[in-house]
PDB file of C-alpha atoms in Angstrom:
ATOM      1  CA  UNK M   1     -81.546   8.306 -40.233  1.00 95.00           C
ATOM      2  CA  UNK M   2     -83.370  11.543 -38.721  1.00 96.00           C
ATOM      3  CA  UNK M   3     -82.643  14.583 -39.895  1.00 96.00           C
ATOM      4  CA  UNK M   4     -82.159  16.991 -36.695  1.00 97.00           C
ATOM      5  CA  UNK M   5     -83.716  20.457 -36.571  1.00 95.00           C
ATOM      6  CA  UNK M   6     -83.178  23.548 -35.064  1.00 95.00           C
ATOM      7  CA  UNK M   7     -82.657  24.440 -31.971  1.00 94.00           C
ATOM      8  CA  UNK M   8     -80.798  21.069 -31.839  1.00 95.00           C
ATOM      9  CA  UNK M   9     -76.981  21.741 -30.509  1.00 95.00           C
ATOM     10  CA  UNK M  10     -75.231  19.604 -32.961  1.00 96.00           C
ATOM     11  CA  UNK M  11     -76.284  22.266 -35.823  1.00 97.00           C
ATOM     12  CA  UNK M  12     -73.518  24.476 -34.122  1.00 96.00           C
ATOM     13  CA  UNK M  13     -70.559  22.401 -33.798  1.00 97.00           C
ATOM     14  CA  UNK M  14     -67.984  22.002 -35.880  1.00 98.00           C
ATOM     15  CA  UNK M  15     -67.489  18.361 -37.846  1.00 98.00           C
ATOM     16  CA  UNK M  16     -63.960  16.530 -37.479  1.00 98.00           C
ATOM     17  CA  UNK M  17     -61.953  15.399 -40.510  1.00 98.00           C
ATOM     18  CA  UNK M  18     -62.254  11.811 -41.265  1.00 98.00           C
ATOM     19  CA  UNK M  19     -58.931   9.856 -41.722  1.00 97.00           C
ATOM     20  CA  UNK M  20     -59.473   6.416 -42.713  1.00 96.00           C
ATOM     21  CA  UNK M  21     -62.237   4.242 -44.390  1.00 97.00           C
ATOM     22  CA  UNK M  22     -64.085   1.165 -42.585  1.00 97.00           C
ATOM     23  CA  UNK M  23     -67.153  -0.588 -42.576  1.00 96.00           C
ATOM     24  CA  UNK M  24     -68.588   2.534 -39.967  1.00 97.00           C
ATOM     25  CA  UNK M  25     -67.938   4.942 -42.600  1.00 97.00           C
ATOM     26  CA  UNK M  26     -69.183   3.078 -45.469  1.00 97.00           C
ATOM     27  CA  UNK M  27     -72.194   2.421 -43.679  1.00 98.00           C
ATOM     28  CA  UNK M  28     -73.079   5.898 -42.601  1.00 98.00           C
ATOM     29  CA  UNK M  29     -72.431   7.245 -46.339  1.00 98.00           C
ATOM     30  CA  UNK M  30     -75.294   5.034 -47.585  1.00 97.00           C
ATOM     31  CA  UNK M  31     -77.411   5.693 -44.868  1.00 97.00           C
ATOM     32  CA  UNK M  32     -76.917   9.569 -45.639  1.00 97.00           C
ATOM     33  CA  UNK M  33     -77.675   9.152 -49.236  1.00 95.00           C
ATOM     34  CA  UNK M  34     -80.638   7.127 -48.709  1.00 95.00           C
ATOM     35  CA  UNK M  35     -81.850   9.991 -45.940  1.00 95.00           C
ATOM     36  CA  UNK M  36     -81.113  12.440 -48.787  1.00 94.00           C
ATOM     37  CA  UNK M  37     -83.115  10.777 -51.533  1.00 90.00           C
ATOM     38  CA  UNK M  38     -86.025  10.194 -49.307  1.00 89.00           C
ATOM     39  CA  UNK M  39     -86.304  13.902 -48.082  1.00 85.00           C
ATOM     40  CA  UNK M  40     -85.125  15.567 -51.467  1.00 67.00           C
ATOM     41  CA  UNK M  41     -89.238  15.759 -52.333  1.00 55.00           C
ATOM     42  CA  UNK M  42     -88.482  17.858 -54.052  1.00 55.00           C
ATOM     43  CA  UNK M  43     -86.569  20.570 -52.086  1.00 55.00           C
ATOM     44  CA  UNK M  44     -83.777  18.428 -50.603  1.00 61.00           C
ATOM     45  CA  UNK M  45     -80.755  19.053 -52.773  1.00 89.00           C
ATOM     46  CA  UNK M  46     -77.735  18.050 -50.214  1.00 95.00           C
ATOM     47  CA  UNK M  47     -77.794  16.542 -46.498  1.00 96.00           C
ATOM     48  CA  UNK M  48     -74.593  17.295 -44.125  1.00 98.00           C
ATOM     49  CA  UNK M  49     -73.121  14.928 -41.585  1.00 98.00           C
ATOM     50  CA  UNK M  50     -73.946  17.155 -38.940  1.00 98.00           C
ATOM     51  CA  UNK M  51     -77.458  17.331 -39.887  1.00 98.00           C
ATOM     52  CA  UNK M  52     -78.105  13.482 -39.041  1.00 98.00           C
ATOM     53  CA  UNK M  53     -76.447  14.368 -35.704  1.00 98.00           C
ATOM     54  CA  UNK M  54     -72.566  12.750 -36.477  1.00 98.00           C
ATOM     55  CA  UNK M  55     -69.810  15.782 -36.380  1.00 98.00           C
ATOM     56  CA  UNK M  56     -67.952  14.162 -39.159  1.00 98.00           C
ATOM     57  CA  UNK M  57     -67.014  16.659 -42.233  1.00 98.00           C
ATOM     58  CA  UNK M  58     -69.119  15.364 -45.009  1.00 98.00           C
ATOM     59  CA  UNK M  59     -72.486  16.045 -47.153  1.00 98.00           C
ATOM     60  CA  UNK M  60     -74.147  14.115 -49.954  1.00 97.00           C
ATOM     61  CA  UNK M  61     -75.744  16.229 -52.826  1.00 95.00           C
ATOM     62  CA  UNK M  62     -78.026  14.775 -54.936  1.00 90.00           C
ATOM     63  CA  UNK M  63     -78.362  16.702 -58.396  1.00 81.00           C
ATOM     64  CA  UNK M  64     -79.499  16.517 -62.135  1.00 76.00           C
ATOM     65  CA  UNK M  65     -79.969  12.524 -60.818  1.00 80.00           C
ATOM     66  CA  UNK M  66     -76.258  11.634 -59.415  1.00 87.00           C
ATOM     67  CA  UNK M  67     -75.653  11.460 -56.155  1.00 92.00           C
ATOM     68  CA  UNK M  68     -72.291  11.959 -54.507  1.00 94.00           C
ATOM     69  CA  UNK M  69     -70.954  12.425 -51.285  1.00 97.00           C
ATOM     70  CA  UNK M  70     -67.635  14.535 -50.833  1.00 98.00           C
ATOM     71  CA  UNK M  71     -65.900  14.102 -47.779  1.00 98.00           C
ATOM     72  CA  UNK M  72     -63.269  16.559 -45.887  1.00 98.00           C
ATOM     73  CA  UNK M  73     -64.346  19.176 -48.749  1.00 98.00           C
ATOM     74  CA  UNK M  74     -62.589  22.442 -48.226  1.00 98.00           C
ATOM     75  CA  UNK M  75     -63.104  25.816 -50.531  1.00 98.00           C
ATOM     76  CA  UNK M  76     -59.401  26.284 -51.467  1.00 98.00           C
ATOM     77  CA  UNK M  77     -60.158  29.547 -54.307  1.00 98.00           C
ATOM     78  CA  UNK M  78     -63.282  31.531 -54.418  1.00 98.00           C
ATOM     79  CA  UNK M  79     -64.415  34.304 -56.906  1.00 97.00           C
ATOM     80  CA  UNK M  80     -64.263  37.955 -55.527  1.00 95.00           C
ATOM     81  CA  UNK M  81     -67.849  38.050 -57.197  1.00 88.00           C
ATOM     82  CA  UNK M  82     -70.300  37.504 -54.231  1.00 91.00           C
ATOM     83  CA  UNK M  83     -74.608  37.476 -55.518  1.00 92.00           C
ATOM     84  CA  UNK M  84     -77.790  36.193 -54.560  1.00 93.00           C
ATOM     85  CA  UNK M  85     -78.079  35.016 -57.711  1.00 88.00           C
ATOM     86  CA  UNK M  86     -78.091  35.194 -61.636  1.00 83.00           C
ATOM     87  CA  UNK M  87     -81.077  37.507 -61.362  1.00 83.00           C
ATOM     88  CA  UNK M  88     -80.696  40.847 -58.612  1.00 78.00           C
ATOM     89  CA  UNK M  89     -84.345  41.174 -58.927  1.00 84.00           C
ATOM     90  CA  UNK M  90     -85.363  37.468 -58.027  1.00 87.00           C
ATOM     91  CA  UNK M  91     -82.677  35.633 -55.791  1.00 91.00           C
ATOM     92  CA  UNK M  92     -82.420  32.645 -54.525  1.00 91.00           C
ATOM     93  CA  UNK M  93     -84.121  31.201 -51.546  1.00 93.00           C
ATOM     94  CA  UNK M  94     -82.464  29.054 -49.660  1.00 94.00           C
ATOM     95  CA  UNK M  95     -83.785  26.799 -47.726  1.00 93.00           C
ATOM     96  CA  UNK M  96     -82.513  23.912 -45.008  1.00 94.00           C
ATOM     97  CA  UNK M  97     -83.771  20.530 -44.245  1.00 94.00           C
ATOM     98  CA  UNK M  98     -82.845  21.511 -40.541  1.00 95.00           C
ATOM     99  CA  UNK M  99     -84.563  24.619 -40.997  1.00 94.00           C
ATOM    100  CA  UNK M 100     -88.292  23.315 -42.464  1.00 92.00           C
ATOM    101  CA  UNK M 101     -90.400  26.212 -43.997  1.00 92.00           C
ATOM    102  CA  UNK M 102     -87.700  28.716 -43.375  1.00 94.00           C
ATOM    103  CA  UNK M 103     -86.091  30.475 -46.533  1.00 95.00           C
ATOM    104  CA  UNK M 104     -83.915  33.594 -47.031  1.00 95.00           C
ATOM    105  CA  UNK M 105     -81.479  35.049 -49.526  1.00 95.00           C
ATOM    106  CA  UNK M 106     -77.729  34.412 -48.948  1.00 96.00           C
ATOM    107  CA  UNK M 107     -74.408  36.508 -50.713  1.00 95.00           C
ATOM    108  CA  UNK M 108     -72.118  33.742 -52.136  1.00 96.00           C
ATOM    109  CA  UNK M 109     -69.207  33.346 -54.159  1.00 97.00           C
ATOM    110  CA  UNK M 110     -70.229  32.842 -57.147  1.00 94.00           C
ATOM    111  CA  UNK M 111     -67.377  30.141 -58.133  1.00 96.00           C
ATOM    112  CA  UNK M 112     -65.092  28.069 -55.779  1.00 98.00           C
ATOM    113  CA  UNK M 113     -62.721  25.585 -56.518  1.00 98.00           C
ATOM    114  CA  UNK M 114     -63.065  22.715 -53.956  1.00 98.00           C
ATOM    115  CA  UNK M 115     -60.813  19.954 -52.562  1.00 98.00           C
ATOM    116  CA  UNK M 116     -62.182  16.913 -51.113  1.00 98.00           C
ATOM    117  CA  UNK M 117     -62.123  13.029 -50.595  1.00 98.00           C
ATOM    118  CA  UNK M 118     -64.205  10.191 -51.836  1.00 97.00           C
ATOM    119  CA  UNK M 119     -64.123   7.015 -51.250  1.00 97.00           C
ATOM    120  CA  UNK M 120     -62.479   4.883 -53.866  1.00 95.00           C
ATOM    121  CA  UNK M 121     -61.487   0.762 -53.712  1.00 94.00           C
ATOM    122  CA  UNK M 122     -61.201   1.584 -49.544  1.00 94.00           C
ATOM    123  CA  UNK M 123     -59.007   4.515 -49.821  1.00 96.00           C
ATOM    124  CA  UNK M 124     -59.471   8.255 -49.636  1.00 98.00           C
ATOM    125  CA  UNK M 125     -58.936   9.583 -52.729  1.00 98.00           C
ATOM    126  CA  UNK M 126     -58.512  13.241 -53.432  1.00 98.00           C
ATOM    127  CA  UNK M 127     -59.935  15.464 -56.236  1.00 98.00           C
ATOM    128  CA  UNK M 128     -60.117  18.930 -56.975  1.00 98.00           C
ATOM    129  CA  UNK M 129     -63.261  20.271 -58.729  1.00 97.00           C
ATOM    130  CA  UNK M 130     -64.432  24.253 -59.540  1.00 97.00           C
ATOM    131  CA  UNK M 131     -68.409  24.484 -58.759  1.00 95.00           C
ATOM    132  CA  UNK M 132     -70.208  27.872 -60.078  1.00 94.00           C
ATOM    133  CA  UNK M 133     -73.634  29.248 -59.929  1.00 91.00           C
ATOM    134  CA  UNK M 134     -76.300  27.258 -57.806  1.00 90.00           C
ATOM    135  CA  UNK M 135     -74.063  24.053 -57.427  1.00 92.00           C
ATOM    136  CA  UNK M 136     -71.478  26.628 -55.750  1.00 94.00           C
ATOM    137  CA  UNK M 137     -73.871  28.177 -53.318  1.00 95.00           C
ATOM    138  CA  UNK M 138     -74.954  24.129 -52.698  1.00 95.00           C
ATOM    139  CA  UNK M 139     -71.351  23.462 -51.390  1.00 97.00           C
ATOM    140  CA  UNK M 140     -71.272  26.590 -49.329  1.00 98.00           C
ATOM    141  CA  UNK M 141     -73.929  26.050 -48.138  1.00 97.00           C
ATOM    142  CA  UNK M 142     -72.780  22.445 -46.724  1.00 98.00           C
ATOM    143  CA  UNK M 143     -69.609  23.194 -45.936  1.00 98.00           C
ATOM    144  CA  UNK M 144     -71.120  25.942 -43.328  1.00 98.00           C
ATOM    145  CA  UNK M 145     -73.155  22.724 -41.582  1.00 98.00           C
ATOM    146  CA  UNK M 146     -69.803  21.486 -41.447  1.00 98.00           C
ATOM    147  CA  UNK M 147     -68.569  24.464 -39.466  1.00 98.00           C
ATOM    148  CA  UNK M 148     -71.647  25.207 -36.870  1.00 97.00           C
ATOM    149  CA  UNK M 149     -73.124  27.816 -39.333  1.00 97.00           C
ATOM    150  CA  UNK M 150     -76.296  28.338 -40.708  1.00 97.00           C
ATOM    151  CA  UNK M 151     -77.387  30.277 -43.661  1.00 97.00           C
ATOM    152  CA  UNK M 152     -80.024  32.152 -41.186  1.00 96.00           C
ATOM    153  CA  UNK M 153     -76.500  33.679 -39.587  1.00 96.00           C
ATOM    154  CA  UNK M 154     -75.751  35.856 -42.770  1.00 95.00           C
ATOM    155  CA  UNK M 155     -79.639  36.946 -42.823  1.00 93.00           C
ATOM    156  CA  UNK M 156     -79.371  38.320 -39.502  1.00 93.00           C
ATOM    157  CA  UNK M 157     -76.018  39.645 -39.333  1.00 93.00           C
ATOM    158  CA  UNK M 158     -76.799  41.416 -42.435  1.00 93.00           C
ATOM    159  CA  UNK M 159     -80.293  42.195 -42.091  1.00 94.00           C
ATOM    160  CA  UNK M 160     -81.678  40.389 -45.074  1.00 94.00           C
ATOM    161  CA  UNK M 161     -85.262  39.136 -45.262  1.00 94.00           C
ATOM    162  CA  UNK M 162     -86.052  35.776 -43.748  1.00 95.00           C
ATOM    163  CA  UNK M 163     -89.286  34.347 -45.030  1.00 95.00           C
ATOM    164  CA  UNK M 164     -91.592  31.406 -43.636  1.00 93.00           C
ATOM    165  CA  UNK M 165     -93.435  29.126 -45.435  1.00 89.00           C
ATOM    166  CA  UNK M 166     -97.105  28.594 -43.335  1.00 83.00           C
ATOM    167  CA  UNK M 167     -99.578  26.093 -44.712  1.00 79.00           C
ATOM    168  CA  UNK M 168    -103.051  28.353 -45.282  1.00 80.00           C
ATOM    169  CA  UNK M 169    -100.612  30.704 -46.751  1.00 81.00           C
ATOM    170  CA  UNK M 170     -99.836  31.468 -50.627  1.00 84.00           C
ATOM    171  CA  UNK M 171     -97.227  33.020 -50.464  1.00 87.00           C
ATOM    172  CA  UNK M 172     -94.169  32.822 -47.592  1.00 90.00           C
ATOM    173  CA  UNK M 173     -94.337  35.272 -45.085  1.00 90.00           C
ATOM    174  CA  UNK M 174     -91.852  37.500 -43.081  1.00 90.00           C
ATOM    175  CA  UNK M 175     -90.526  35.373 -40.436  1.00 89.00           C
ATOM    176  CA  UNK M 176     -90.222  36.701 -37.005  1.00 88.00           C
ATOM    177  CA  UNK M 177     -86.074  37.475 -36.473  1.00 88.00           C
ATOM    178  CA  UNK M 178     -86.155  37.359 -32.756  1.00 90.00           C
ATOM    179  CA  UNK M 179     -87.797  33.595 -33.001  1.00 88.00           C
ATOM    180  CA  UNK M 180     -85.382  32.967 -35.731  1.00 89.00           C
ATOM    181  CA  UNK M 181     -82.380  33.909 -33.839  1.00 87.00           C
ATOM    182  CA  UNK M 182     -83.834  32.458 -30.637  1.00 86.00           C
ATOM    183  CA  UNK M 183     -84.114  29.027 -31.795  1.00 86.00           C
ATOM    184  CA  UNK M 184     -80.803  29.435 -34.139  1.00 86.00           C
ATOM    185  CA  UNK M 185     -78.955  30.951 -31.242  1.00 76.00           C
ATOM    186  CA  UNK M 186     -77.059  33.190 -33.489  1.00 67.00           C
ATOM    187  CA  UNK M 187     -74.311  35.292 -32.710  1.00 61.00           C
ATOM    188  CA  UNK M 188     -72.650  37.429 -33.960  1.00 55.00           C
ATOM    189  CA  UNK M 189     -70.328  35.119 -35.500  1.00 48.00           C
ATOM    190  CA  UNK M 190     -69.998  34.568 -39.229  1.00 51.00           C
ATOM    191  CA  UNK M 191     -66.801  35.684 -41.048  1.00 48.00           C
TER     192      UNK M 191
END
């Protein structure tokens, strides 16, 4: 599959629910997986539906080796705690595989309890699972693809850096907001 980039449309529409297993379905979830595990070098961590240009709501994440793909995943408890991460000093980049070379620090709840679907013996099957730290921002960060959002939305809306990574540079650079939001298309938008 091809992984879509900005300023592609599909990045801002919103994923429908899936309702029943077949062959499509099974098919597509490999084919995801396999798209993840060939980008993840090294910086691919998970790959949303919406990202290989299907609106359905699901991502595969690929981490310490096991990959998984949760399906109709919905944040049903969140901690009040929001951070960049563990350290105030150094947060975390992240980064999108829609978005290449493009990096920026996002506030997120540090812990969520999730509810989604996998696919088990033909049937979706529902679990309930609490994420914290990095995994946590991971699922947030999916579950926004999911929803037409983009973790460039909370740097501009809150004026946080945005950095890009350019080839005869060391170090990334200060991306330029207007071309950011220009080929994001942000608005004003995120909750």
């Amino acid at each position: 599959m091809q992984i879509i980039t900005i300023p592609h449309p599909t990045l801002r529409q919103t994923a429908t629910a899936i309702e029943k297993v077949d062959t499509q379905l099974t098919s597509f979830i490999k084919n995801l997986e396999k798209t993840l595990e060939q980008a993840r070098n090294p910086k691919g961590i998970a790959l949303a539906a919406p990202q290989v240009d299907q609106l359905w709501r699901m991502f595969a994440t690929q981490h310490d080796n096991t990959m998984r793909t949760l399906i109709n995943p919905r944040i049903t408890d969140e901690s009040d705690e929001r951070s960049f991460g563990p350290d105030e000093n150094k947060p975390y980049l992240e980064g999108c595989l829609s978005m290449p070379g493009i990096y920026g620090p996002v506030p997120r709840a540090y812990a969520i309890k999730v509810r989604y679907e996998i696919v088990a013996n033909d049937e979706l099957v529902t679990k309930t699972e609490d994420f914290s730290d990095f995994d946590a921002r991971v699922i947030q960060h999916e579950i926004d693809h999911l929803n037409g959002i983009l973790f460039t939305d909370y740097s501009l809306q809150y004026d946080l850096p945005i950095y890009q990574d350019y080839p005869d540079e060391k170090e990334l650079v200060n991306a330029d907001r207007e071309m950011i939001a220009h080929l994001t298309a942000f608005e004003e938008s995120v909750q």
